[in-house]
Short mmCIF file of C-alpha atoms in Angstrom, two decimals:
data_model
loop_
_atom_site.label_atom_id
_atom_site.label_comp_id
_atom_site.label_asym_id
_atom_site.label_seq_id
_atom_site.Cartn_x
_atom_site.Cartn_y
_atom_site.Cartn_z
CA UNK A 247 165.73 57.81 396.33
CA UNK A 248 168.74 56.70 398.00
CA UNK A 249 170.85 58.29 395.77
CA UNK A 250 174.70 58.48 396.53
CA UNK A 251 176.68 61.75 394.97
CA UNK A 252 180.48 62.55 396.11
CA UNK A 253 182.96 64.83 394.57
CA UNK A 254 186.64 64.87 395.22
CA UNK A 255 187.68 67.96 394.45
CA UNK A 256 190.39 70.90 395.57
CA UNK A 257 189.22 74.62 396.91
CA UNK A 258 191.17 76.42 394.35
CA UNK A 259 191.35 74.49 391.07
CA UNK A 260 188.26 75.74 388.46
CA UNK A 261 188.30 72.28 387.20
CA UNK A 262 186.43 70.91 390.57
CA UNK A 263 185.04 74.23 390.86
CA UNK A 264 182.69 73.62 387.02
CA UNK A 265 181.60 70.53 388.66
CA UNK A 266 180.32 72.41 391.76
CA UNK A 267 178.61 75.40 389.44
CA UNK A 268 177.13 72.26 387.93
CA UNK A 269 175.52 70.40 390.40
CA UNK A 270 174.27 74.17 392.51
CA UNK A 271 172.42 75.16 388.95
CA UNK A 272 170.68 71.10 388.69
CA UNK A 273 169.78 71.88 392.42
CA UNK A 274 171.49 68.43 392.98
CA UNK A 275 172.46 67.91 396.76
CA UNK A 276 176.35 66.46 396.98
CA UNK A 277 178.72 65.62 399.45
CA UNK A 278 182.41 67.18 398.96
CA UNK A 279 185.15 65.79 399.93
CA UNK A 280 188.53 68.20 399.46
CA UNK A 281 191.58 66.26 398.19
CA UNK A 282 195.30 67.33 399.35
CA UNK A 283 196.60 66.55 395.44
CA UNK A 284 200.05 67.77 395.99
CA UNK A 285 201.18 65.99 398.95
CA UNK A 286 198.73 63.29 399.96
CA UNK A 287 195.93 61.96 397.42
CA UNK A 288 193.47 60.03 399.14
CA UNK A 289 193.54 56.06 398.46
CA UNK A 290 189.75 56.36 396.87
CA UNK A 291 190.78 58.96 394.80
CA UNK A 292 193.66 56.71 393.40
CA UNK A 293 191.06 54.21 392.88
CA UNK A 294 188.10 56.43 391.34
CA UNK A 295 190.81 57.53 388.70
CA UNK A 296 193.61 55.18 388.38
CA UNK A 297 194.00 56.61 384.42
CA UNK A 298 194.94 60.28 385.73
CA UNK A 299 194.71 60.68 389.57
CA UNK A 300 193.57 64.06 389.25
CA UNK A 301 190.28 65.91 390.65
CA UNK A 302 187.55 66.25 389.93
CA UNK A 303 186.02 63.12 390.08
CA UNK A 304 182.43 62.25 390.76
CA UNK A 305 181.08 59.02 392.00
CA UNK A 306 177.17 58.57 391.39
CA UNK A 307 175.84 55.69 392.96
CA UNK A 308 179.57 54.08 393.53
CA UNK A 309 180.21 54.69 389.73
CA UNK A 310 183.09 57.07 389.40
CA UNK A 311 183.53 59.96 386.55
CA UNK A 312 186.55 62.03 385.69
CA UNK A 313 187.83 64.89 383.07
CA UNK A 314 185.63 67.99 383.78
CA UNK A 315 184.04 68.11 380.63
CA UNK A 316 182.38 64.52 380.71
CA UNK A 317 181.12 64.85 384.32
CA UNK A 318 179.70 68.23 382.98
CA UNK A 319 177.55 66.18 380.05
CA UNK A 320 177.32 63.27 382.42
CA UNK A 321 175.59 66.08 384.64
CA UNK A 322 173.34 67.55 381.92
CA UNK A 323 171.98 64.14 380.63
CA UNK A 324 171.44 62.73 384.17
CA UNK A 325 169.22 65.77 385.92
CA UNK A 326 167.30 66.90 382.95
CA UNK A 327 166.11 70.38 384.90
CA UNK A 328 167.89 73.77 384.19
CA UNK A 329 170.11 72.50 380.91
CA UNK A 330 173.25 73.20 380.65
CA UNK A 331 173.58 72.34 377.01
CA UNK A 332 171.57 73.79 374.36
CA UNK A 333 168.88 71.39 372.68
CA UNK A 334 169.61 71.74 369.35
CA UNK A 335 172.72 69.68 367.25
CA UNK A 336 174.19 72.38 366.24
CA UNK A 337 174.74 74.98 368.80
CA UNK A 338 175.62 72.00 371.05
CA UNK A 339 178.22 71.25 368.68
CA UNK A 340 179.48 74.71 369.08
CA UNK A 341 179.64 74.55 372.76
CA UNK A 342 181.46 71.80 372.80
CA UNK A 343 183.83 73.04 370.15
CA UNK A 344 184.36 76.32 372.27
CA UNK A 345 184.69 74.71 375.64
CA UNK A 346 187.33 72.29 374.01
CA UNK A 347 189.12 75.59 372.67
CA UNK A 348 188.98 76.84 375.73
CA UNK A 349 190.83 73.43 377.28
CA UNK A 350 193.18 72.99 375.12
CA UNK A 351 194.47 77.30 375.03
CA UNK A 352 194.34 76.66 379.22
CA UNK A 353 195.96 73.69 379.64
CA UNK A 354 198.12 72.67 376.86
CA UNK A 355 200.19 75.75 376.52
CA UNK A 356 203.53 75.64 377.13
CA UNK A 357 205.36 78.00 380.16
CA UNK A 358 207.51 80.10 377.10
CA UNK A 359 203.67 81.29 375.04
CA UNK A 360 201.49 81.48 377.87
CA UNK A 361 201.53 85.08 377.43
CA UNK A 362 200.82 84.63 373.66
CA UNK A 363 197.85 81.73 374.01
CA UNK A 364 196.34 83.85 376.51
CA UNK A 365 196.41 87.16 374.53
CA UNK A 366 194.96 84.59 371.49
CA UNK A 367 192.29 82.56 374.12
CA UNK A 368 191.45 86.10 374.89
CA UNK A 369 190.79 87.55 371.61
CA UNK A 370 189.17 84.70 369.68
CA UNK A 371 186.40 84.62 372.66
CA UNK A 372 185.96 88.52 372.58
CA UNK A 373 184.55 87.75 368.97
CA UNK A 374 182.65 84.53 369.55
CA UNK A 375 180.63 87.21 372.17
CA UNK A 376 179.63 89.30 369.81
CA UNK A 377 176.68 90.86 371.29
CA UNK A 378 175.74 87.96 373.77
CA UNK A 379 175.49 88.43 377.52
CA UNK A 380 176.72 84.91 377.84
CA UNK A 381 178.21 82.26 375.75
CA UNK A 382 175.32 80.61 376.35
CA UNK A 383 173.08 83.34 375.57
CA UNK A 384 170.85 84.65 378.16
CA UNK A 385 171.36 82.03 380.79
CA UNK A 386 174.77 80.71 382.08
CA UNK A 387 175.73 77.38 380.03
CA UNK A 388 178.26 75.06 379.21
CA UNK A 389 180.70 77.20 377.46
CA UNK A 390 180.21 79.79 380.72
CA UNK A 391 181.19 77.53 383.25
CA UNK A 392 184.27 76.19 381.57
CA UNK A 393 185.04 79.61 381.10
CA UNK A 394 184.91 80.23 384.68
CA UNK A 395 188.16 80.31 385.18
CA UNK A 396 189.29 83.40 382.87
CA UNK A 397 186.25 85.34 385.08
CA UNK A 398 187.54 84.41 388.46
CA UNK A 399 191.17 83.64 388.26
CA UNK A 400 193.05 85.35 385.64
CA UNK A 401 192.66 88.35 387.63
CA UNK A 402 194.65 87.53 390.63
CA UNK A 403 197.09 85.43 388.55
CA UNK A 404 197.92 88.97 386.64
CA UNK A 405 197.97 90.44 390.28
CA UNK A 406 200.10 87.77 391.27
CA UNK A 407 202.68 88.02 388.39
CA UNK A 408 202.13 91.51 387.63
CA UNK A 409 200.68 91.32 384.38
CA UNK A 410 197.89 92.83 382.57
CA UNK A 411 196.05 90.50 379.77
CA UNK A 412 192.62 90.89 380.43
CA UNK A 413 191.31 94.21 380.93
CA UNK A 414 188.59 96.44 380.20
CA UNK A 415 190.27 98.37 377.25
CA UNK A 416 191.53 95.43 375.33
CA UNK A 417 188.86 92.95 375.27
CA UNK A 418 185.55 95.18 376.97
CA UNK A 419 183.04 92.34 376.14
CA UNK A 420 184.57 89.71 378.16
CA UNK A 421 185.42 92.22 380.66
CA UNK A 422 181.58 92.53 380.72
CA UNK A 423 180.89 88.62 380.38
CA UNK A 424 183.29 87.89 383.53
CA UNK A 425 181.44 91.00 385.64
CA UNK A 426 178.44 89.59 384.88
CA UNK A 427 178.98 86.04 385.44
CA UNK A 428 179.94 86.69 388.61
CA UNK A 429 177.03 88.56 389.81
CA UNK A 430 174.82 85.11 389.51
CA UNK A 431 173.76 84.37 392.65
CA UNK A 432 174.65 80.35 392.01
CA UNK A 433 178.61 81.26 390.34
CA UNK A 434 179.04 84.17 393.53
CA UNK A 435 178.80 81.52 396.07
CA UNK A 436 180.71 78.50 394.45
CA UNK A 437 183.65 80.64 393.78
CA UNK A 438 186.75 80.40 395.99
CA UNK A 439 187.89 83.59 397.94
CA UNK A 440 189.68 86.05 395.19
CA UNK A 441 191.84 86.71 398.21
CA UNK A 442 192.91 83.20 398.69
CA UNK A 443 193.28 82.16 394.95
CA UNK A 444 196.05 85.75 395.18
CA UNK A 445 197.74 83.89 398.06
CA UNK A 446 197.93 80.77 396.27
CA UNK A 447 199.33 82.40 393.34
CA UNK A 448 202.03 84.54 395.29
CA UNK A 449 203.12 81.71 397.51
CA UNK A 450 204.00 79.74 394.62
CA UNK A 451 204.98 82.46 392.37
CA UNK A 452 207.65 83.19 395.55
CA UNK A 453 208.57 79.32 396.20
CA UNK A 454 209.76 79.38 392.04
CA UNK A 455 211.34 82.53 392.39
CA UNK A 456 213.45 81.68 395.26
CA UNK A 457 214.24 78.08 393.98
CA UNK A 458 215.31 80.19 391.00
CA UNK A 459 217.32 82.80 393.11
CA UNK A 460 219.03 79.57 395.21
CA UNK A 461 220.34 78.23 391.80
CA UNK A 462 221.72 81.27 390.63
CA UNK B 259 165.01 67.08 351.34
CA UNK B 260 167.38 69.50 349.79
CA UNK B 261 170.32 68.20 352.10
CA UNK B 262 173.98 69.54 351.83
CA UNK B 263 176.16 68.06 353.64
CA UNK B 264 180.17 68.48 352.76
CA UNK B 265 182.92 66.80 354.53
CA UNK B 266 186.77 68.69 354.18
CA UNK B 267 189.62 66.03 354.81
CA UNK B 268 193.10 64.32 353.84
CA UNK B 269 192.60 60.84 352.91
CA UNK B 270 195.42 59.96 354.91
CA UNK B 271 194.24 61.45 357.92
CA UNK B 272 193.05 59.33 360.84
CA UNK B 273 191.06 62.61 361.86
CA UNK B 274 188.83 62.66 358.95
CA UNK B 275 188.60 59.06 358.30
CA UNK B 276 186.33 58.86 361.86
CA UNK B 277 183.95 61.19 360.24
CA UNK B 278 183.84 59.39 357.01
CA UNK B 279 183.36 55.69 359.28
CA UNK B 280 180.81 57.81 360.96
CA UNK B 281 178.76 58.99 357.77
CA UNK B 282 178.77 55.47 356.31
CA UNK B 283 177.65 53.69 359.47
CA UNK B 284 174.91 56.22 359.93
CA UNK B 285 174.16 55.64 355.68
CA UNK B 286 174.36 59.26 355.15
CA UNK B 287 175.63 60.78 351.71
CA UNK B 288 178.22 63.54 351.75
CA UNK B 289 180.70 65.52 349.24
CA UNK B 290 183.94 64.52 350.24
CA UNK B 291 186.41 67.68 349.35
CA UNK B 292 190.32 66.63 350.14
CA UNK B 293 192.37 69.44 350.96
CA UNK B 294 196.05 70.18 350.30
CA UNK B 295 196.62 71.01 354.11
CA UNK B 296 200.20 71.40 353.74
CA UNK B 297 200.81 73.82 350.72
CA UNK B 298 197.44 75.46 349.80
CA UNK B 299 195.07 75.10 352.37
CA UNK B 300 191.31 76.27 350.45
CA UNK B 301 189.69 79.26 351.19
CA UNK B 302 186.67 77.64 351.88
CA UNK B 303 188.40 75.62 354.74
CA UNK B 304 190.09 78.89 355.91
CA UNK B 305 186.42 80.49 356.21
CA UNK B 306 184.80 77.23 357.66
CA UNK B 307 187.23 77.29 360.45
CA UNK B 308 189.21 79.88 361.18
CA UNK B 309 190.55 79.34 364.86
CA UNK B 310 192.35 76.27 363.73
CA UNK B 311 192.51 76.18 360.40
CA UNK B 312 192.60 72.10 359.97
CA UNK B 313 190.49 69.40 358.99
CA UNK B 314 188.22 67.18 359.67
CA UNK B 315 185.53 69.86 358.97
CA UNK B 316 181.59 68.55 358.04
CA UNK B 317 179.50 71.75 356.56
CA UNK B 318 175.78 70.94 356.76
CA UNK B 319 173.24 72.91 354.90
CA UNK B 320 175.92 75.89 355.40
CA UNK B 321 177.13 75.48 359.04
CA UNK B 322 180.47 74.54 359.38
CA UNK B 323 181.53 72.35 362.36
CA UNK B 324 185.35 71.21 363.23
CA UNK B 325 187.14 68.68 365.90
CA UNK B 326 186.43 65.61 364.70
CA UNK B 327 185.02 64.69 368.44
CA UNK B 328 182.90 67.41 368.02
CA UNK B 329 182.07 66.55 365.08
CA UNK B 330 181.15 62.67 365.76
CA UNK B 331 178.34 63.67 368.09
CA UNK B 332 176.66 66.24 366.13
CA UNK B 333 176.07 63.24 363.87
CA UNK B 334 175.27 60.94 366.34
CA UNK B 335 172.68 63.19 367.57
CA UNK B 336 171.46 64.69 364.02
CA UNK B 337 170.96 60.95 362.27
CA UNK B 338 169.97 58.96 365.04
CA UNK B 339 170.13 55.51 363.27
CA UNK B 340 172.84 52.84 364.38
CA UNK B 341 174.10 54.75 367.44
CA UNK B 342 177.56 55.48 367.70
CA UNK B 343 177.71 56.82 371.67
CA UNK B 344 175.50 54.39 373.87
CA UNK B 345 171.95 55.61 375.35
CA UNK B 346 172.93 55.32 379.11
CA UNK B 347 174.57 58.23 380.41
CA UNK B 348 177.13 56.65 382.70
CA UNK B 349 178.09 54.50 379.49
CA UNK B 350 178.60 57.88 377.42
CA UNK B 351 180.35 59.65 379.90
CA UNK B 352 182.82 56.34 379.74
CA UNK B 353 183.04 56.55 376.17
CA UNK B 354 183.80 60.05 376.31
CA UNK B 355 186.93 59.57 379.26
CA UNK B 356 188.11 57.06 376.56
CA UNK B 357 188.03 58.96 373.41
CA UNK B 358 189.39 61.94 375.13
CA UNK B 359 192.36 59.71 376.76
CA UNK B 360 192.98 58.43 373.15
CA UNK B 361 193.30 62.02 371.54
CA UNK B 362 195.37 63.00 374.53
CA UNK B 363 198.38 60.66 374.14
CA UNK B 364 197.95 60.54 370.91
CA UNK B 365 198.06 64.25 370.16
CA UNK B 366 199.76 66.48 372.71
CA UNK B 367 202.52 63.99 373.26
CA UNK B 368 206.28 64.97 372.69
CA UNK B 369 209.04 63.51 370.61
CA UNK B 370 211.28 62.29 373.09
CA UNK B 371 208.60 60.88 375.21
CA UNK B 372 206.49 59.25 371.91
CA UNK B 373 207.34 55.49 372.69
CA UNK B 374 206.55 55.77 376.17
CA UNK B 375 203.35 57.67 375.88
CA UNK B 376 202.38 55.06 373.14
CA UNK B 377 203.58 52.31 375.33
CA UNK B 378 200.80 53.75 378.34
CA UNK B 379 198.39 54.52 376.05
CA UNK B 380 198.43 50.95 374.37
CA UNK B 381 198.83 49.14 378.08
CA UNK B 382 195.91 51.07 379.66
CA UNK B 383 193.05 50.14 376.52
CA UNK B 384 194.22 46.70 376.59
CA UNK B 385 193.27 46.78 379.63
CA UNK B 386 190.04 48.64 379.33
CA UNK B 387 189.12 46.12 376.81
CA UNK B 388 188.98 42.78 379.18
CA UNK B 389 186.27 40.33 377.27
CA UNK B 390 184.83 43.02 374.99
CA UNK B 391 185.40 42.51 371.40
CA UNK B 392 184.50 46.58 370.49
CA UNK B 393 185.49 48.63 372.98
CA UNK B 394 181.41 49.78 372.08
CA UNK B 395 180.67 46.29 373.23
CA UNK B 396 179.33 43.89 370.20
CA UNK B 397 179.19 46.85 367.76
CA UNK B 398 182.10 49.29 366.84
CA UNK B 399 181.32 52.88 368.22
CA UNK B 400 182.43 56.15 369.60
CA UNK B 401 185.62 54.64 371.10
CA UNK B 402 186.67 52.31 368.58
CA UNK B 403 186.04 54.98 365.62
CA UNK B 404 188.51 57.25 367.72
CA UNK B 405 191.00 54.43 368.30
CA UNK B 406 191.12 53.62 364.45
CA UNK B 407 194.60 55.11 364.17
CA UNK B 408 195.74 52.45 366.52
CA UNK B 409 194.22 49.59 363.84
CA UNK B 410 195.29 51.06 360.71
CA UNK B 411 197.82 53.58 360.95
CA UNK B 412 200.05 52.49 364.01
CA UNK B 413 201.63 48.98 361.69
CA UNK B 414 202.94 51.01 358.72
CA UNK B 415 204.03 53.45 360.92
CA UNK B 416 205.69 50.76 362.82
CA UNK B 417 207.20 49.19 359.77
CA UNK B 418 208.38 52.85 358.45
CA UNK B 419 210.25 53.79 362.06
CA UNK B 420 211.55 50.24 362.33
CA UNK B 421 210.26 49.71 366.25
CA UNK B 422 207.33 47.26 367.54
CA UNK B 423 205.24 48.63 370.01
CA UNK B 424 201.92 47.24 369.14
CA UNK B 425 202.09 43.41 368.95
CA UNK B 426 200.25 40.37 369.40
CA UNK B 427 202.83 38.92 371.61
CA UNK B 428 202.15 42.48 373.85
CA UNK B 429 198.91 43.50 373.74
CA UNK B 430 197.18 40.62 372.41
CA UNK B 431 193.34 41.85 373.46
CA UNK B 432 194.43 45.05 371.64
CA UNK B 433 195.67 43.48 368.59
CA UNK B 434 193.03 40.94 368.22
CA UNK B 435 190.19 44.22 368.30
CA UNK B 436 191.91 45.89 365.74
CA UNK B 437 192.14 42.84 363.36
CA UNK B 438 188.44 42.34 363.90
CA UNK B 439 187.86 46.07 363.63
CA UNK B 440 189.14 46.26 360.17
CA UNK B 441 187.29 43.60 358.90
CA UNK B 442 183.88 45.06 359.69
CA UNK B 443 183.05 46.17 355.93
CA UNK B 444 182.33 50.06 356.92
CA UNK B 445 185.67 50.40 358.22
CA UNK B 446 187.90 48.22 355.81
CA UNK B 447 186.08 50.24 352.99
CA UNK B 448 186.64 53.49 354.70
CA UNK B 449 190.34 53.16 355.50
CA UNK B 450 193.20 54.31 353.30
CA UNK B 451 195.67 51.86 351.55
CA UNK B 452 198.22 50.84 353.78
CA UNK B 453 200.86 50.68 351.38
CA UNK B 454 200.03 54.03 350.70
CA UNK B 455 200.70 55.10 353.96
CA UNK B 456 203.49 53.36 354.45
CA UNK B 457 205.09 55.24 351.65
CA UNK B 458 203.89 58.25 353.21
CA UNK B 459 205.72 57.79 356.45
CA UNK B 460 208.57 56.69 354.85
CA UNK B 461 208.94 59.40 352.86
CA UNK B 462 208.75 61.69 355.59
CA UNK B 463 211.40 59.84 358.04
CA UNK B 464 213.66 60.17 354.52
CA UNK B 465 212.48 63.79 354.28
CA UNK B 466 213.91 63.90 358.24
CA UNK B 467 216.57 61.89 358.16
CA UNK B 468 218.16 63.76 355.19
CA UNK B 469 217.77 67.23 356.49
CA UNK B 470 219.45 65.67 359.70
CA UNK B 471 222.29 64.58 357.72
CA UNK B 472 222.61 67.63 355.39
CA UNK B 473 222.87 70.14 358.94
CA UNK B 474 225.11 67.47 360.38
#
């Protein structure tokens, strides 16, 4: 076919780490190409996304995508095998609605009701469960893999900072979604290190608090 | 057919005005419902959405959906006449980066940075625009439904706050889509008065500007 399929993305960020989830459960072969977005972004980076110049972006064919969400439908609608979205209007509509929730509660909070958002994030998806293995039912789907990121990395953040938000007693069913989420063969290997994403955290976590400690 | 289909807005509100450009342009019927979202929100809005508790919402034979994104492609997929999002999927996934870049700035953006934000967010879709006379191309769509507020709503809000940021001398690609934008009869029938919200906006900055004065 001749078909051309890059992403830039970074190890550790679940935003290029969706994409990747993505692309393993289409089967679609990619190349990866790891972006250093804090000190040096590459120059085709700057030019795939001049609006943001932020990962992930995907370039199909020379064409270039960005924001997580639309490479995620640009995904779905382009390799038709394995669906990521459900068929039908309506539960797409939820999907969308959740994984937009899920955005917005992740990204958008401010430093001073992080703890707050999360413990609201947290508690509004515990009832959208219900009874449901995943979000998306019995198969992983859209609103799983943007949800990736509670599964995988708000565990070592809380490790990191010392925190407990998510745990088995207060919210049991996404406790249960995140263990099994995980245990997919195709999430398991496109996951970073847990080890790695705590030495991320602490580094930084240490950097702030001495920065802090200097000023004082 | 036995369809319901209920729309909850404010008529001043550039987030429920998309859906009702949306219905007419797809020649669907609906019960419009206004809401008094800021002293007695309805129960029925309340129960329709409950994690945000805002309009735009569309209730269709029972099912409630919110986000007015959201809620644009649900009809675009459920009435497929005169397409609002294009067929191609690289062409979707654009129009999706550009609604989403629209809500962004628009949205999440703070006070003190407001006129800066707006001045970006006005620099980068003239720019976008080049030749095209809809950002949809020859036909208004997902993009230019989402960008409404910058036709309608950004000159009296100009005129109220007393600054020009959007002007033909500035952005003239810009200023000459949203003149031809609100002449398309779906939209200029489906927008509200602008002295009427002018007065709104007005009020408010009074409403502002008083308390300012009466803590000062």
């Amino acid at each position: 076919m001749g078909e051309e399929l890059k992403l830039f993305g970074v190890w550790g960020s679940p935003f290029s780490r969706r994409i990747e989830i993505a692309l393993k459960i289409k089967g679609v072969e990619y190349e990866y190409l790891e972006e250093d977005i804090f000190h040096n972004k590459s120059a085709l980076l700057l030019k795939y996304n001049p609006v943001h110049k932020k990962i992930p972006v995907l370039v199909h064919n020379g064409k270039p995508i960005a924001e997580s969400q639309v490479i995620l439908e640009y995904i779905d609608e382009t390799w038709n095998d394995n669906p990521i979205l459900p068929r039908d209007p309506y539960k797409r509509a939820m999907a969308r609605f959740w994984a937009k929730f899920i955005d917005e509660k992740m990204v958008t909070s401010p430093k001073e009701k992080a703890h707050e958002e999360a413990c609201e994030l947290l508690s509004t998806l515990e009832g959208e469960l219900k009874g449901k293995k995943f979000f998306g039912g019995e198969t992983v789907g859209f609103v799983d893999i943007v949800a990736s990121f509670i599964s995988h990395w708000v565990g070592p953040v809380q490790e990191a900072v010392g925190v407990d938000v998510l745990t088995e007693d207060k919210f049991p069913m996404l406790y249960k979604w995140a263990e099994e989420f995980k245990k997919c063969p195709v999430i398991k290997e496109n996951l970073p290190p847990r080890d790695k994403i705590l030495a991320f955290f602490k580094a930084r976590l240490e950097m702030l608090t001495s920065s802090y400690k200097n000023r004082v």
